[in-house]
Amino acid sequence: MKNLTITLLAGALALTTPIARQAYAASDGQGSGMMNQNMMSPGVVVPKMDAARGKQLFASKGCVVCHSINGVGGEDAPPLDAATMPSPMNPFDFAAKMWRGAEAMVALQREELGDPIELKGQELADLIAFVHDTDEQKTFSEADVPSRIKELMEHMPDENPHDEGGEDTKE
């Protein structure tokens, strides 16, 4: 039920293409055609959300450098544990929250990753599924983090002003 709710709410993540419009039109507008499970309304398509793929993206795209799940990851940004996420999540709200923090996130991404993270709509849908899926998050560990991302995390100085001596205390 939880995944269905997230899937239904994710319609905001992908705008329809002419092909999707044709499929909706072919469905007689009553939801009986091939797009009936993927259409939020005329013009908006619901992408299939995959929490397992989102877990892989969370690590490989570098989200884990600043955000943590299960205590794995950075501390420069809020943890994204499913237990702390509103449920059900409106993907518009999730995207809006990201947008509000975009300026700071892009600056940190440039500083720590070299370039801003680029996400396609499907990737964002999968990430949203992952940050709301308690069961999938239980499987997330340091083993999921690619070595190039681990290296970035290990070489980041600890900038916590409360530490004395300014030592690099990240593991």
XYZ file of N, CA and C in Angstrom:
513
model
N 0.828 -1.189 0.000
C 0.000 0.000 0.000
C 0.871 1.251 0.000
N 1.959 1.231 0.783
C 2.846 2.385 0.872
C 3.440 2.712 -0.490
N 3.943 1.700 -1.208
C 4.525 1.941 -2.527
C 3.477 2.429 -3.506
N 2.239 1.931 -3.408
C 1.175 2.386 -4.275
C 0.889 3.858 -4.019
N 0.849 4.253 -2.752
C 0.610 5.643 -2.406
C 1.707 6.529 -2.970
N 2.955 6.129 -2.801
C 4.067 6.912 -3.329
C 3.972 6.977 -4.842
N 3.651 5.873 -5.491
C 3.538 5.847 -6.946
C 2.449 6.793 -7.415
N 1.303 6.759 -6.766
C 0.206 7.624 -7.178
C 0.542 9.094 -6.982
N 1.259 9.407 -5.923
C 1.597 10.799 -5.655
C 2.729 11.315 -6.522
N 3.439 10.442 -7.186
C 4.610 10.841 -7.952
C 4.290 11.373 -9.331
N 3.056 11.561 -9.676
C 2.679 12.041 -10.998
C 3.298 13.360 -11.366
N 3.686 14.127 -10.390
C 4.276 15.430 -10.651
C 5.672 15.342 -11.226
N 6.267 14.181 -11.201
C 7.673 14.069 -11.562
C 7.951 13.972 -13.052
N 6.966 13.662 -13.867
C 7.228 13.524 -15.294
C 6.063 14.085 -16.083
N 6.353 15.022 -16.957
C 5.305 15.563 -17.803
C 5.092 14.638 -18.983
N 3.906 14.644 -19.490
C 3.568 13.742 -20.583
C 4.256 14.126 -21.887
N 4.424 13.158 -22.709
C 4.954 13.348 -24.055
C 3.801 13.212 -25.028
N 3.995 13.586 -26.288
C 2.921 13.368 -27.259
C 2.468 11.906 -27.301
N 3.391 10.972 -27.121
C 3.026 9.554 -27.129
C 2.094 9.239 -25.959
N 2.401 9.782 -24.785
C 1.547 9.539 -23.627
C 0.179 10.173 -23.826
N 0.132 11.362 -24.448
C -1.158 11.993 -24.733
C -1.986 11.119 -25.665
N -1.322 10.559 -26.687
C -2.028 9.691 -27.619
C -2.556 8.458 -26.893
N -1.751 7.905 -25.998
C -2.186 6.723 -25.250
C -3.376 7.057 -24.370
N -3.349 8.226 -23.750
C -4.473 8.624 -22.909
C -5.722 8.816 -23.761
N -5.552 9.492 -24.909
C -6.684 9.699 -25.805
C -7.243 8.358 -26.265
N -6.352 7.418 -26.547
C -6.787 6.095 -26.997
C -7.524 5.348 -25.893
N -7.321 5.757 -24.652
C -7.984 5.078 -23.537
C -9.399 5.585 -23.340
N -9.872 6.464 -24.178
C -11.187 7.097 -24.166
C -11.372 8.030 -22.971
N -10.226 8.413 -22.347
C -10.281 9.338 -21.226
C -10.871 8.749 -19.964
N -11.210 7.489 -19.970
C -11.821 6.840 -18.811
C -10.836 5.975 -18.041
N -9.570 5.983 -18.458
C -8.585 5.187 -17.751
C -8.600 3.725 -18.146
N -9.175 3.407 -19.291
C -9.240 2.000 -19.665
C -8.132 1.592 -20.624
N -7.292 2.515 -21.040
C -6.228 2.213 -21.996
C -4.941 1.825 -21.314
N -3.876 1.718 -22.100
C -2.610 1.233 -21.568
C -1.976 2.179 -20.562
N -2.338 3.449 -20.547
C -1.720 4.407 -19.637
C -2.524 4.588 -18.358
N -3.637 3.884 -18.184
C -4.518 4.175 -17.063
C -3.828 4.122 -15.709
N -2.858 3.256 -15.507
C -2.198 3.191 -14.212
C -1.083 4.213 -14.077
N -0.705 4.853 -15.169
C 0.406 5.800 -15.122
C -0.037 7.246 -15.280
N -1.317 7.491 -15.506
C -1.790 8.853 -15.720
C -2.381 9.416 -14.423
N -1.874 10.569 -14.003
C -2.478 11.273 -12.880
C -3.676 12.049 -13.382
N -3.486 12.697 -14.509
C -4.520 13.464 -15.186
C -4.007 13.707 -16.591
N -4.857 14.191 -17.473
C -4.346 14.444 -18.825
C -3.127 15.362 -18.752
N -2.043 14.922 -19.324
C -0.838 15.739 -19.361
C 0.193 15.403 -18.311
N -0.112 14.528 -17.361
C 0.848 14.181 -16.318
C 0.954 12.659 -16.220
N 2.176 12.160 -16.342
C 2.427 10.729 -16.286
C 3.106 10.376 -14.973
N 2.699 9.294 -14.365
C 3.313 8.816 -13.139
C 4.432 7.847 -13.509
N 5.683 8.183 -13.193
C 6.750 7.221 -13.468
C 6.694 6.087 -12.459
N 7.103 4.915 -12.881
C 7.209 3.798 -11.951
C 8.364 4.110 -11.003
N 8.148 3.931 -9.732
C 9.164 4.258 -8.734
C 9.808 2.975 -8.228
N 11.120 2.987 -8.133
C 11.869 1.795 -7.754
C 12.836 2.149 -6.624
N 12.481 1.764 -5.401
C 13.293 2.098 -4.226
C 14.682 1.471 -4.288
N 14.798 0.269 -4.844
C 16.110 -0.385 -4.953
C 17.019 0.399 -5.885
N 16.459 0.869 -6.990
C 17.249 1.705 -7.900
C 17.568 3.042 -7.222
N 16.634 3.559 -6.436
C 16.867 4.797 -5.696
C 18.010 4.659 -4.700
N 18.101 3.481 -4.067
C 19.203 3.226 -3.130
C 20.536 3.316 -3.859
N 20.606 2.703 -5.019
C 21.845 2.734 -5.808
C 22.172 4.167 -6.229
N 21.165 4.930 -6.632
C 21.377 6.316 -7.051
C 21.804 7.198 -5.879
N 21.204 6.979 -4.720
C 21.552 7.758 -3.525
C 23.049 7.667 -3.256
N 23.603 6.486 -3.433
C 25.034 6.283 -3.209
C 25.861 6.756 -4.401
N 25.494 6.358 -5.609
C 26.341 6.624 -6.777
C 26.307 8.076 -7.236
N 25.208 8.767 -7.052
C 25.120 10.177 -7.449
C 25.833 11.080 -6.442
N 26.067 10.579 -5.238
C 26.777 11.357 -4.232
C 25.891 11.995 -3.183
N 24.602 11.697 -3.174
C 23.708 12.237 -2.138
C 24.229 11.871 -0.755
N 24.820 10.667 -0.663
C 25.330 10.122 0.595
C 26.508 10.940 1.146
N 27.112 11.769 0.329
C 28.221 12.588 0.816
C 27.729 13.565 1.886
N 26.537 14.108 1.688
C 26.005 15.088 2.642
C 24.857 14.560 3.506
N 24.055 13.650 2.949
C 22.908 13.094 3.663
C 23.229 11.683 4.141
N 22.593 11.274 5.224
C 22.787 9.902 5.710
C 21.465 9.153 5.738
N 21.583 7.848 5.693
C 20.476 6.923 5.912
C 21.065 5.789 6.745
N 20.384 5.426 7.818
C 20.892 4.400 8.743
C 22.242 4.793 9.338
N 22.522 6.058 9.445
C 23.809 6.505 9.976
C 24.942 6.403 8.976
N 24.656 5.988 7.745
C 25.676 5.888 6.692
C 25.576 7.135 5.842
N 26.647 7.927 5.839
C 26.660 9.119 5.014
C 27.099 10.342 5.782
N 26.988 11.461 5.097
C 27.464 12.722 5.639
C 26.521 13.365 6.631
N 27.033 14.427 7.238
C 26.270 15.138 8.254
C 26.076 16.607 7.898
N 26.420 16.993 6.654
C 26.276 18.386 6.240
C 24.834 18.761 5.924
N 23.976 17.772 5.741
C 22.576 17.999 5.401
C 21.729 17.042 6.240
N 20.436 17.284 6.303
C 19.580 16.433 7.147
C 19.619 14.969 6.720
N 19.523 14.055 7.697
C 19.390 12.639 7.357
C 18.075 12.424 6.610
N 18.046 11.396 5.782
C 16.849 11.112 4.991
C 16.266 9.745 5.340
N 16.246 9.426 6.612
C 15.674 8.163 7.058
C 14.161 8.183 6.860
N 13.622 7.083 6.360
C 12.190 6.986 6.076
C 11.347 7.279 7.311
N 11.843 6.921 8.471
C 11.089 7.140 9.707
C 10.824 8.625 9.970
N 11.645 9.498 9.384
C 11.476 10.939 9.609
C 10.733 11.624 8.463
N 10.383 10.869 7.430
C 9.711 11.447 6.268
C 8.203 11.480 6.483
N 7.561 12.566 6.008
C 6.098 12.587 6.072
C 5.524 11.457 5.225
N 4.455 10.853 5.711
C 3.842 9.777 4.959
C 2.336 9.985 4.961
N 1.700 9.960 3.840
C 2.284 9.796 2.514
C 2.954 11.088 2.066
N 3.963 10.948 1.233
C 4.719 12.095 0.745
C 4.155 12.567 -0.581
N 3.911 13.816 -0.674
C 3.525 14.443 -1.929
C 4.821 14.775 -2.663
N 5.070 14.209 -3.839
C 6.338 14.453 -4.526
C 6.528 15.914 -4.907
N 5.414 16.664 -5.064
C 5.554 18.100 -5.303
C 6.235 18.748 -4.097
N 5.824 18.344 -2.890
C 6.427 18.897 -1.678
C 7.905 18.523 -1.578
N 8.225 17.286 -1.926
C 9.614 16.834 -1.882
C 10.465 17.662 -2.851
N 9.991 17.812 -4.085
C 10.723 18.596 -5.084
C 10.817 20.059 -4.658
N 9.745 20.599 -4.081
C 9.765 21.992 -3.625
C 10.779 22.189 -2.502
N 10.866 21.219 -1.604
C 11.841 21.303 -0.510
C 13.268 21.279 -1.076
N 13.490 20.401 -2.057
C 14.801 20.370 -2.710
C 15.086 21.715 -3.386
N 14.071 22.266 -4.050
C 14.236 23.543 -4.766
C 14.607 24.662 -3.797
N 13.941 24.679 -2.634
C 14.245 25.720 -1.639
C 15.695 25.628 -1.166
N 16.233 24.427 -1.126
C 17.613 24.250 -0.690
C 18.602 24.155 -1.838
N 18.123 24.368 -3.055
C 18.953 24.136 -4.242
C 20.237 24.964 -4.255
N 20.153 26.220 -3.903
C 21.346 27.077 -3.967
C 22.457 26.542 -3.075
N 22.124 26.203 -1.848
C 23.127 25.661 -0.921
C 23.591 24.271 -1.378
N 22.653 23.450 -1.859
C 23.030 22.105 -2.313
C 23.977 22.170 -3.500
N 23.685 23.040 -4.459
C 24.548 23.152 -5.636
C 25.940 23.633 -5.229
N 26.019 24.604 -4.316
C 27.323 25.086 -3.854
C 28.114 23.952 -3.190
N 27.457 23.175 -2.326
C 28.136 22.056 -1.667
C 28.530 20.973 -2.668
N 27.671 20.711 -3.635
C 27.989 19.706 -4.642
C 29.207 20.125 -5.469
N 29.268 21.392 -5.829
C 30.441 21.871 -6.575
C 31.702 21.738 -5.726
N 31.584 22.107 -4.461
C 32.734 22.070 -3.560
C 33.178 20.640 -3.278
N 32.240 19.748 -3.009
C 32.595 18.413 -2.553
C 32.623 17.352 -3.652
N 31.831 17.561 -4.719
C 31.773 16.568 -5.794
C 32.405 17.067 -7.095
N 32.648 18.369 -7.179
C 33.233 18.941 -8.395
C 32.199 19.559 -9.314
N 31.009 19.028 -9.359
C 29.920 19.523 -10.201
C 28.598 19.240 -9.511
N 27.559 19.988 -9.893
C 26.240 19.678 -9.344
C 25.750 18.316 -9.820
N 24.991 17.660 -8.979
C 24.361 16.392 -9.331
C 23.243 16.689 -10.327
N 23.183 15.913 -11.380
C 22.095 16.043 -12.342
C 21.170 14.839 -12.203
N 19.885 15.118 -12.113
C 18.892 14.055 -11.970
C 17.847 14.162 -13.068
N 17.508 13.032 -13.649
C 16.379 12.950 -14.559
C 15.138 12.707 -13.712
N 13.978 12.929 -14.287
C 12.725 12.736 -13.560
C 12.590 11.334 -12.987
N 12.967 10.314 -13.764
C 12.876 8.937 -13.289
C 13.802 8.716 -12.100
N 14.988 9.304 -12.154
C 15.939 9.157 -11.045
C 15.393 9.812 -9.786
N 14.781 10.987 -9.924
C 14.187 11.649 -8.766
C 13.050 10.801 -8.200
N 12.241 10.212 -9.076
C 11.160 9.332 -8.618
C 11.725 8.164 -7.816
N 12.802 7.572 -8.305
C 13.410 6.436 -7.606
C 14.021 6.862 -6.277
N 14.658 8.027 -6.233
C 15.207 8.531 -4.975
C 14.108 8.795 -3.954
N 13.003 9.378 -4.406
C 11.874 9.627 -3.505
C 11.349 8.299 -2.958
N 11.269 7.291 -3.815
C 10.810 5.974 -3.353
C 11.751 5.441 -2.282
N 13.062 5.575 -2.498
C 14.040 5.056 -1.533
C 13.963 5.779 -0.192
N 13.875 7.093 -0.205
C 13.881 7.811 1.072
C 12.583 7.631 1.850
N 11.601 6.967 1.246
C 10.346 6.682 1.939
C 10.124 5.192 2.190
N 11.098 4.370 1.858
C 10.927 2.919 1.962
C 11.780 2.369 3.109
N 11.153 2.174 4.242
C 11.854 1.693 5.438
C 12.552 0.361 5.188
N 11.873 -0.561 4.521
C 12.459 -1.889 4.281
C 13.702 -1.806 3.399
N 13.642 -1.014 2.328
C 14.803 -0.882 1.437
C 15.943 -0.176 2.171
N 15.620 0.795 2.998
C 16.660 1.502 3.743
C 17.374 0.594 4.729
N 16.673 -0.390 5.280
C 17.304 -1.314 6.224
C 18.468 -2.056 5.579
N 18.442 -2.184 4.259
C 19.506 -2.904 3.557
C 20.670 -1.985 3.168
N 20.531 -0.680 3.379
C 21.572 0.270 2.978
C 22.740 0.229 3.958
N 23.953 0.090 3.415
C 25.152 0.060 4.248
C 26.315 0.695 3.487
N 27.434 0.804 4.153
C 28.632 1.359 3.507
C 29.037 0.558 2.284
N 28.674 -0.709 2.238
C 28.999 -1.555 1.083
C 28.302 -1.065 -0.186
N 27.224 -0.298 -0.049
C 26.512 0.240 -1.208
C 27.170 1.480 -1.800
N 28.089 2.082 -1.067
C 28.721 3.326 -1.511
C 29.905 2.999 -2.418
N 29.880 3.498 -3.677
C 30.995 3.235 -4.590
C 32.312 3.782 -4.037
N 33.409 3.148 -4.390
C 34.716 3.533 -3.842
C 35.062 4.987 -4.149
N 34.702 5.496 -5.320
C 35.037 6.898 -5.645
C 34.298 7.864 -4.720
N 33.081 7.506 -4.307
C 32.321 8.342 -3.376
C 32.885 8.185 -1.964
N 33.264 6.964 -1.578
C 33.893 6.751 -0.267
C 35.156 7.585 -0.139
N 35.949 7.628 -1.211
C 37.185 8.419 -1.185
C 36.884 9.888 -0.943
N 35.860 10.409 -1.576
C 35.465 11.802 -1.345
C 35.083 12.016 0.110
N 34.319 11.075 0.650
C 33.864 11.205 2.031
C 35.018 11.112 3.018
N 35.983 10.263 2.743
C 37.123 10.074 3.644
C 38.080 11.255 3.632
N 38.127 11.980 2.538
C 39.073 13.091 2.416
C 38.455 14.448 2.715
N 37.194 14.448 3.097
C 36.551 15.708 3.443
C 36.953 16.100 4.858
N 37.417 17.344 5.028
C 37.758 17.777 6.389
C 36.496 17.942 7.219
N 36.609 17.649 8.486
C 35.496 17.849 9.399
C 35.470 19.325 9.744
N 34.402 19.992 9.361
C 34.312 21.434 9.574
C 33.417 21.770 10.754
N 33.260 20.845 11.677
C 32.428 21.079 12.832
C 33.135 22.069 13.759
N 32.571 23.261 13.936
C 33.227 24.289 14.754
C 33.317 23.903 16.224
N 32.604 22.871 16.641
C 32.639 22.457 18.039
C 33.815 21.536 18.347
N 34.460 21.020 17.303
C 35.632 20.176 17.528
C 36.823 21.046 17.894
N 37.596 20.579 18.856
C 38.810 21.298 19.213
C 39.944 20.771 18.356
N 40.737 21.650 17.851
C 41.907 21.251 17.087
C 41.624 21.069 15.605
N 40.363 21.054 15.176
C 40.012 20.965 13.774
C 40.469 19.694 13.083
N 40.607 18.597 13.828
C 41.067 17.346 13.226
C 39.986 16.737 12.360
N 40.424 15.968 11.370
C 39.506 15.233 10.508
C 39.032 14.013 11.278
N 37.772 14.050 11.751
C 37.265 12.975 12.594
C 36.329 12.043 11.868
N 36.094 12.258 10.573
C 35.181 11.372 9.827
C 35.864 10.049 9.573
N 35.088 8.991 9.654
C 35.631 7.659 9.418
C 35.539 7.298 7.971
